[in-house]
XYZ file of C-alpha atoms in Angstrom:
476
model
C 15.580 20.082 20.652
C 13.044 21.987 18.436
C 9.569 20.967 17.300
C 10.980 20.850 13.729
C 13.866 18.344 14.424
C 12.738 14.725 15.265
C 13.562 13.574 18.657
C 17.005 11.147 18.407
C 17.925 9.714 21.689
C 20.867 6.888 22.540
C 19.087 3.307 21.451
C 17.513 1.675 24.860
C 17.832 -2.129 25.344
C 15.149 -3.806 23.555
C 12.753 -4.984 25.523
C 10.320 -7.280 23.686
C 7.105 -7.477 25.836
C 7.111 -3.866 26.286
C 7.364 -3.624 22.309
C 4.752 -6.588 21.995
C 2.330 -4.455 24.475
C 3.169 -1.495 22.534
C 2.201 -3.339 19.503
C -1.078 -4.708 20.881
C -2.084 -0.743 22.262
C -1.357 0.401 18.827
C -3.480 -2.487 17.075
C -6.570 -1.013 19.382
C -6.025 2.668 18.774
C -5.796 2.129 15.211
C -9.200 0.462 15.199
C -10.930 3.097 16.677
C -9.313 5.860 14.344
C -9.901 3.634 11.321
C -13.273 3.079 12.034
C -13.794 6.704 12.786
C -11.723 7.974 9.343
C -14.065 5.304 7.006
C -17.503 6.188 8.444
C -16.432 10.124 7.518
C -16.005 9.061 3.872
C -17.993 5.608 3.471
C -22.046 6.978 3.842
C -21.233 9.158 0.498
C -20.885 6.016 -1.268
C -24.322 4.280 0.123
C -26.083 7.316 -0.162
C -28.240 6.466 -3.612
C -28.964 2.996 -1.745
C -29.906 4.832 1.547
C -32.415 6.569 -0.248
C -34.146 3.807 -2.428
C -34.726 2.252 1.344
C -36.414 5.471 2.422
C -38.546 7.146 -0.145
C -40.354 9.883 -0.158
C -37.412 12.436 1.499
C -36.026 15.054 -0.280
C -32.042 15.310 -0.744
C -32.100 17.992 1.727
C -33.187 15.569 4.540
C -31.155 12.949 3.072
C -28.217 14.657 3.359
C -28.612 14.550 7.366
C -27.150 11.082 7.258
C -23.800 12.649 5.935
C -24.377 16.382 8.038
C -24.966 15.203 11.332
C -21.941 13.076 11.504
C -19.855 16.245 10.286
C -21.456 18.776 12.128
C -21.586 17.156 15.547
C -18.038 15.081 14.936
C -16.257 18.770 14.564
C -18.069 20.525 17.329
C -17.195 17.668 20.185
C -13.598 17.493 19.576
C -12.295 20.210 21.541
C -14.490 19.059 24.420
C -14.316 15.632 24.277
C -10.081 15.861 24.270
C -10.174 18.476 27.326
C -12.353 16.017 29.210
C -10.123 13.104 28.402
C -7.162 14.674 29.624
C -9.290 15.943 32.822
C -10.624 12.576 33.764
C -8.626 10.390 31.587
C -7.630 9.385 28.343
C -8.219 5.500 28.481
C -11.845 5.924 29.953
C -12.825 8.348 27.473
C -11.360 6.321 24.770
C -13.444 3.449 26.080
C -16.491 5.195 26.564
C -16.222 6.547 23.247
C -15.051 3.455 21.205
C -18.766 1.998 23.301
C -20.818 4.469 22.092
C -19.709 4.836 18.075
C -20.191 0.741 18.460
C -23.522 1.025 19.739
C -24.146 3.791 17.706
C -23.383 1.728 14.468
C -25.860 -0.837 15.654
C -28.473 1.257 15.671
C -27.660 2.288 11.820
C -27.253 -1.020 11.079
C -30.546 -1.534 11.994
C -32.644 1.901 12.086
C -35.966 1.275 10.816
C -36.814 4.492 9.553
C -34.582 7.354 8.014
C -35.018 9.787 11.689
C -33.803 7.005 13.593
C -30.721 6.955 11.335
C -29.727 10.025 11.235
C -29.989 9.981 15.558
C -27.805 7.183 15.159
C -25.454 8.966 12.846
C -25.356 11.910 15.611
C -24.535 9.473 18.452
C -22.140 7.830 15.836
C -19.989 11.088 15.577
C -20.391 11.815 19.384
C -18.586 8.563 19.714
C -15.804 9.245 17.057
C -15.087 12.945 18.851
C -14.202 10.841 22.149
C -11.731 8.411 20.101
C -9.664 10.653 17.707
C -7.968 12.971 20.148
C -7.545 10.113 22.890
C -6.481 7.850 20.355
C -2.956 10.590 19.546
C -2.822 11.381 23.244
C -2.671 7.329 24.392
C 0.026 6.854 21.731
C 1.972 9.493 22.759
C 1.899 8.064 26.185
C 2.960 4.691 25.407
C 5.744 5.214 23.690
C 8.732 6.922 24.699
C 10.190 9.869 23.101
C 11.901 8.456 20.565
C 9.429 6.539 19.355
C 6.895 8.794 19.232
C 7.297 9.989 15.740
C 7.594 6.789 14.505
C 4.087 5.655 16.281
C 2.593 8.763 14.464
C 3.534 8.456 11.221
C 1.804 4.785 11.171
C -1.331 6.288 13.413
C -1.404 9.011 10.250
C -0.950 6.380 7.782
C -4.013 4.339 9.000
C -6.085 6.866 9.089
C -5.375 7.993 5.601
C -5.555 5.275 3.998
C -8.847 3.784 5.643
C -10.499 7.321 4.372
C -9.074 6.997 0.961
C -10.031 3.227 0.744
C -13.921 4.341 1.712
C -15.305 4.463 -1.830
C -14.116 0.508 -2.498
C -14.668 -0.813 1.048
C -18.531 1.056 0.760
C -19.058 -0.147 -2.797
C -18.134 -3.648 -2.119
C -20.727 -3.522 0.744
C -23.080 -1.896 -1.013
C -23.816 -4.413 -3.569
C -24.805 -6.351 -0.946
C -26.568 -4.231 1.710
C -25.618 -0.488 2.665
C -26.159 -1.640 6.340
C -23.039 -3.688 6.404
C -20.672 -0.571 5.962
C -22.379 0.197 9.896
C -22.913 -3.521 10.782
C -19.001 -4.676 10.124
C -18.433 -1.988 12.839
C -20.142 -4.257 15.199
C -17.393 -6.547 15.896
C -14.202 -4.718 15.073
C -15.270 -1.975 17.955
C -16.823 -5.155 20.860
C -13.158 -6.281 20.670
C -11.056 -3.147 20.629
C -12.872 -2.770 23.630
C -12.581 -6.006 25.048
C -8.778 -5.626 24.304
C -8.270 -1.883 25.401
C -9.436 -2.949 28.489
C -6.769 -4.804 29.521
C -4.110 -3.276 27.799
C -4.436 0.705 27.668
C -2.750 2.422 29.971
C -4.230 4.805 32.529
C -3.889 8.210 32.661
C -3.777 10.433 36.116
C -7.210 12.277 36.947
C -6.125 15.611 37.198
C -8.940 16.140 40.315
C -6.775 18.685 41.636
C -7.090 20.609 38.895
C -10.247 22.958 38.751
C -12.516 21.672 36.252
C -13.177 22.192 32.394
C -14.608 25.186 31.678
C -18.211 23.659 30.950
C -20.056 27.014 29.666
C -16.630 27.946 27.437
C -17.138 24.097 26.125
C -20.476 24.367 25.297
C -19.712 27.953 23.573
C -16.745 26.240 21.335
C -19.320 23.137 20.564
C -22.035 25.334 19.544
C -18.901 27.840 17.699
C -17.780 25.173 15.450
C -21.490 23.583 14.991
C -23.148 26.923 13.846
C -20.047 27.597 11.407
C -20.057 24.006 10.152
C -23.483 23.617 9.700
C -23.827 27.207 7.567
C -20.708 25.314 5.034
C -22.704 22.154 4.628
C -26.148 24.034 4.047
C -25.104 27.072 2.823
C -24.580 25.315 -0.912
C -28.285 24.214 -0.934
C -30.000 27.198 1.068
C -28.127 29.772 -0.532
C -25.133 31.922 0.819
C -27.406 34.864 1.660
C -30.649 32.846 2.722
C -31.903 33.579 6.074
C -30.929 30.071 7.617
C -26.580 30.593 6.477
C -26.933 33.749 7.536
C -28.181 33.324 10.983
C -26.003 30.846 11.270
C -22.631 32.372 10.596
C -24.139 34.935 12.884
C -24.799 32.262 15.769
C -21.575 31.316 15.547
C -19.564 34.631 15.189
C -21.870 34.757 18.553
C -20.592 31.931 20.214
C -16.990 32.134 19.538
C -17.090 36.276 21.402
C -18.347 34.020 24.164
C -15.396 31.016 23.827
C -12.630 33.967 23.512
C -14.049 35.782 26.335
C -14.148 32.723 28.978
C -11.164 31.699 27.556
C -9.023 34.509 28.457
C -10.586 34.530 32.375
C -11.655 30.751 33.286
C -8.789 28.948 35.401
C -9.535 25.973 33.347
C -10.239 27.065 29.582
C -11.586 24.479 27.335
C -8.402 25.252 24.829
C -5.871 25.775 27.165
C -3.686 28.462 27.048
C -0.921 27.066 27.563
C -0.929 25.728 24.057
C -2.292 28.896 22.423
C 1.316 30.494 23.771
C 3.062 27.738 21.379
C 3.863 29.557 17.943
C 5.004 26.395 16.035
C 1.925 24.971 17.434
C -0.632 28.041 16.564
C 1.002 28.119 12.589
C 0.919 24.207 12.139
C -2.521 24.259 13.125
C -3.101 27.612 10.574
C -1.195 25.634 7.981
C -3.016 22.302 8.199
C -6.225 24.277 8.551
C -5.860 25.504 4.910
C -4.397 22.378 3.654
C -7.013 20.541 5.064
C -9.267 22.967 2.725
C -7.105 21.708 0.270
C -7.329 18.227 0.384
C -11.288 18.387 0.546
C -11.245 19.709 -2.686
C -8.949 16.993 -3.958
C -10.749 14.415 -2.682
C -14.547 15.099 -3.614
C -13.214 16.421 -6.483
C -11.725 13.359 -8.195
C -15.145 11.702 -7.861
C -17.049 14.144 -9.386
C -14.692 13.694 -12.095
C -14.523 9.854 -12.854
C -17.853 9.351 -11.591
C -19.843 12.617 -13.514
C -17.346 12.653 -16.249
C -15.600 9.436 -17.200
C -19.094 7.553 -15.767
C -16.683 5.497 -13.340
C -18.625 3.391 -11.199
C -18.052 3.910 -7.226
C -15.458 0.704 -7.165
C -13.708 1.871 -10.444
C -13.189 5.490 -8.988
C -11.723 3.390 -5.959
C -9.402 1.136 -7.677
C -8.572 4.257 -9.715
C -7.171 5.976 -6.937
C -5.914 2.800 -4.655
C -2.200 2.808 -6.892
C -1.653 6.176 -4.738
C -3.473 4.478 -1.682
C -0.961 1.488 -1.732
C 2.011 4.205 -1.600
C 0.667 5.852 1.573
C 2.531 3.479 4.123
C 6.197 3.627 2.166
C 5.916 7.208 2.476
C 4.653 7.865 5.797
C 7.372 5.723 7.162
C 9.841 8.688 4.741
C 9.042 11.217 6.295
C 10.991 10.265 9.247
C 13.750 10.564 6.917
C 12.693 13.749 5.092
C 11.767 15.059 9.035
C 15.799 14.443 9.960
C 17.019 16.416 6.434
C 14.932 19.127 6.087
C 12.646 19.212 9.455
C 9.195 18.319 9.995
C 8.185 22.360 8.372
C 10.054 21.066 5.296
C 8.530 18.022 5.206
C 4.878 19.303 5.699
C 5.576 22.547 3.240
C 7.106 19.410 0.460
C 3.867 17.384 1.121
C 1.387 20.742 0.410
C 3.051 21.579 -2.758
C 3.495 17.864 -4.163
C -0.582 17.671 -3.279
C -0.884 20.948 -5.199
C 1.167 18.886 -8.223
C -1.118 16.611 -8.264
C -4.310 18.653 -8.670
C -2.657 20.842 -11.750
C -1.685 17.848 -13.098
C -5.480 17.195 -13.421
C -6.092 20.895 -14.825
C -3.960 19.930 -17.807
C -5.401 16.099 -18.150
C -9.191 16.623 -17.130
C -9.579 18.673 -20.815
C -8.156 15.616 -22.585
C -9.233 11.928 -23.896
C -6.338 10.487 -23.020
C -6.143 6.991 -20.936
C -6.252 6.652 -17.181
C -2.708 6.068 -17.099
C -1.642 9.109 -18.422
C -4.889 11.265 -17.409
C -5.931 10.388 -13.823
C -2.978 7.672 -12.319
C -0.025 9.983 -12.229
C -2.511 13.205 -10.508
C -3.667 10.125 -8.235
C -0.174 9.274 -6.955
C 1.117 12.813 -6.524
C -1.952 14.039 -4.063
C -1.852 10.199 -2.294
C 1.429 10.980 -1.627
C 1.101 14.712 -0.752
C -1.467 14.009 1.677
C 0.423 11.428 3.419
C 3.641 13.078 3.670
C 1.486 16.638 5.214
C -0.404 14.789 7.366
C 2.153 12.509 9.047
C 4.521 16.055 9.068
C 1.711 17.997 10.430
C 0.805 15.404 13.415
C 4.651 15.078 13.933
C 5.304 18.821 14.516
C 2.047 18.965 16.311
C 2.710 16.155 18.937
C 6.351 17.344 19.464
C 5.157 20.695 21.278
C 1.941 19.238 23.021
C 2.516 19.221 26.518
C 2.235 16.028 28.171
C -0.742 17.030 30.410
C -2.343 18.329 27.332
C -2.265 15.453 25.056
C -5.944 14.655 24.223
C -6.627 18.711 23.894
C -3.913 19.617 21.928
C -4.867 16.541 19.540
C -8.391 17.683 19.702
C -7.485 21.017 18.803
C -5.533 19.692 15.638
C -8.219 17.933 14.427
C -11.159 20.093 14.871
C -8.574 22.551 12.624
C -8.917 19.829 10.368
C -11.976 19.123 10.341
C -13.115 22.856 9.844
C -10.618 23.042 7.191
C -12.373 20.249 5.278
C -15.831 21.905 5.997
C -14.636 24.477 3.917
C -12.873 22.754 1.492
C -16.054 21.139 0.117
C -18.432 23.821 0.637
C -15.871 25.736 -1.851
C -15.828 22.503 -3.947
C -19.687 22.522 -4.028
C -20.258 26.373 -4.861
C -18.066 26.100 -7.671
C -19.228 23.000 -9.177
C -23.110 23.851 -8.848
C -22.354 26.925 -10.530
C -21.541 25.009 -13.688
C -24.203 22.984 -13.219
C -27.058 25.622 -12.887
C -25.659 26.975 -16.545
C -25.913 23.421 -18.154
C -21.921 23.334 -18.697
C -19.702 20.731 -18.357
C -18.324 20.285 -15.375
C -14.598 20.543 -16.168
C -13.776 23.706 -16.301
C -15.841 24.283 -12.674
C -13.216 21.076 -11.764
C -10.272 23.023 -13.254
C -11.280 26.192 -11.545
C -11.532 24.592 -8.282
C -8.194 22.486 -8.434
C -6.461 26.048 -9.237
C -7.722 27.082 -6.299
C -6.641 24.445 -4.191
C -3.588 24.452 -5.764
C -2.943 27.618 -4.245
C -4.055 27.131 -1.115
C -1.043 24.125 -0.647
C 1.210 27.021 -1.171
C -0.317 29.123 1.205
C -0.335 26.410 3.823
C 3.226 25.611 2.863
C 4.403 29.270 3.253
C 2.855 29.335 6.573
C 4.097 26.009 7.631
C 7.712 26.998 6.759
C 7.372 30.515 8.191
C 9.510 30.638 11.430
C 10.801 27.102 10.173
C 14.384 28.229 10.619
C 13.691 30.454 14.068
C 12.475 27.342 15.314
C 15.744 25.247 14.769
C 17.360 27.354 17.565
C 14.541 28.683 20.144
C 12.886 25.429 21.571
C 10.404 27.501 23.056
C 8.891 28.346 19.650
């Protein structure tokens, strides 16, 4: 059986507590990942409230609230999943479902914009424990044939909760920008409550050496630096002093995660996964889509908001008729998985993403009515980005080795995540450049759709490439 081909085994009898338990682990898993996926999206939306509450700080500081979280949420993945599948998944799930609810307390209540922005740090530190444990407990609780199934809907929740951020934040932002951190309060006290009892343990690998600490820290620090120079770099300048140095630190620190890579017993990626080629290109391929979808996303609010002076609810509601497609066609690409394999399915989901954005190139020009203008590009990237993702995770969990759960997950994401980085740095350069010369910014929009429009066909390319190989060498 082959990474690309959905697992199919004879139908077991049904046994309805285990499904019920099932249910009830997936219920918790999901809350952590939701929570997670809406606090990555939600803070752009209270940002103008955040800073009527704390005047006197310039954007630059501001923006801390939104850069911490990224920065520090991408540099703890890889970590925090190699940990989790050292000492266990369900504890660090736990620990780290504890801390992001803590963590949102303290935003909920920070008294002054430094205390915020710690609590945005501890926040993300929290959220890097929960994503990759959240994949590897699913995979463990469900048996091989339903795995696929399980992470189609994990996908789906996650999706949607980030592209539902702009209406869920504006709705709580008319009332107080603290509730989109206080209504974390109680959703995360009783996933924990819950996970508790029902998550199941994971074996402490003891006997295995431990985590390459010093490789951990070098991969932390790697993705940090690298992140950190994308976020800033738009505002500082691509050849200021402070991007510079920083690419440099980070060129730095990933020598130094290669080099204890290839000699520690226990690397912090292990190596065992870096030796999986449908693995290696699926990450490549949702790297670059990732990039992709950044674009999208931002994008379209520059556009309703900047443009067609869309409010941040409208510009929610514009986009929610793709949102509301997200779960039909996550739970499709278990069918397009078993026609054309889980490469097809993620190379259809790039290119119908990339539809949607040159859709947008012909439209954005135009007067014409949300229906005909915005809706259709809306549906077409909602639905791309669902049917990648889910594909991407799919193919993804398929080769992960059971001990290796939480890392390989971590390692997916952090792809992601970097991906993303990029995505809106590109997003940013390009649209401040029309900006500084006093031009509309459509054709900057245009520009940068074309380019993300091409970078779904790269990703697709790469994620078909070996696609057929694959079909009859499970080892690839």
């Amino acid at each position: 059986m082959s990474a690309d081909t959905p697992t199919t085994t004879p139908t077991a009898p049904v046994d309805k507590t285990a499904d019920r338990r099932r249910g009830i682990v997936f219920a918790v898993l999901c809350c952590g990942f939701v929570l997670t996926s809406l606090d990555m999206m939600i803070v752009n939306v209270a940002f103008p409230a955040i800073e009527q509450d704390f005047p006197g700080y310039s954007n630059a500081v501001l923006s801390w609230t939104l850069n911490a979280y990224t920065i520090l949420y991408a540099a703890a993945l890889i970590p925090a999943g190699r940990l989790a599948d050292h000492l266990g998944r369900k504890q660090t799930f736990l620990g780290g479902l504890v801390l992001f609810t803590l963590a949102s307390g303290l935003c909920a209540f920070a008294p002054t914009l430094p205390v915020l922005i710690a609590a945005r740090a501890l926040q993300a530190l929290g959220a890097a424990a929960l994503t990759p444990t959240s994949m590897g407990l699913l995979l463990q609780v469900n048996p091989p044939e339903l795995q696929q199934r399980a992470i189609r809907s994990w996908t789906a929740a996650g999706g949607i909760a980030a592209a539902m951020a702009p209406v869920v934040g504006g709705l709580l932002v008319q009332y107080d920008w603290r509730l989109i951190f206080l209504i974390n309060v109680p959703i995360g006290a009783l996933a924990v409550a819950v996970g508790l009892r029902v998550l199941p343990s994971s074996a402490r690998r003891s006997s295995a050496p431990s985590p390459d600490l010093i490789g951990a820290l070098a991969v932390a620090l790697f993705v940090g630096a690298l992140v950190f120079a994308l976020v800033e770099a738009p505002d500082a300048g691509w050849g200021s002093a402070t991007t510079l140095s920083a690419f440099a630190g980070s060129a730095l620190m990933l020598a130094v995660a290669v080099a204890r890579n290839l000699r520690h017993a226990s690397p912090v990626v292990p190596r065992e996964l870096l030796a999986l080629p449908v693995y290696v290109r699926t990450n490549i391929a949702a790297f670059i889509y990732s990039a992709a979808f950044a674009v999208m996303l931002l994008s379209v609010v520059l556009w309703t908001q900047t443009v067609r002076g869309y409010s941040a609810i409208e510009t929610g509601l514009a986009i929610a008729p793709g949102t509301v497609l997200m779960p039909l066609f996550a739970m499709l690409t278990g069918r397009m998985a078993r026609s054309i394999g889980l490469a097809g399915t993620a190379a259809l989901g790039c290119l119908v993403l990339g539809l949607g954005m040159v859709w947008w190139t012909v439209t954005a020009p135009t007067d014409l009515p949300y229906v005909v203008a915005i809706m259709p590009g809306s549906v077409l990237t909602s639905i791309g980005t669902i049917v990648a993702m889910a594909a991407f995770a799919g193919r993804v969990s398929a080769t992960i080795p059971e001990s290796f759960y939480a890392s390989g997950s971590a390692v997916h994401t952090m792809a992601k995540q970097m991906g993303i980085a990029i995505g809106v740095a590109l997003l940013l350069v390009i649209h401040d450049s029309a900006t500084h010369r006093g031009t509309s910014p459509v054709p900057a929009l245009r520009e940068a759709w074309i380019v993300a429009a091409v970078l779904t066909v790269v990703a697709a390319g790469i994620a078909l490439a070996g696609s057929r190989r694959t079909a009859t060498t499970p080892t690839d």
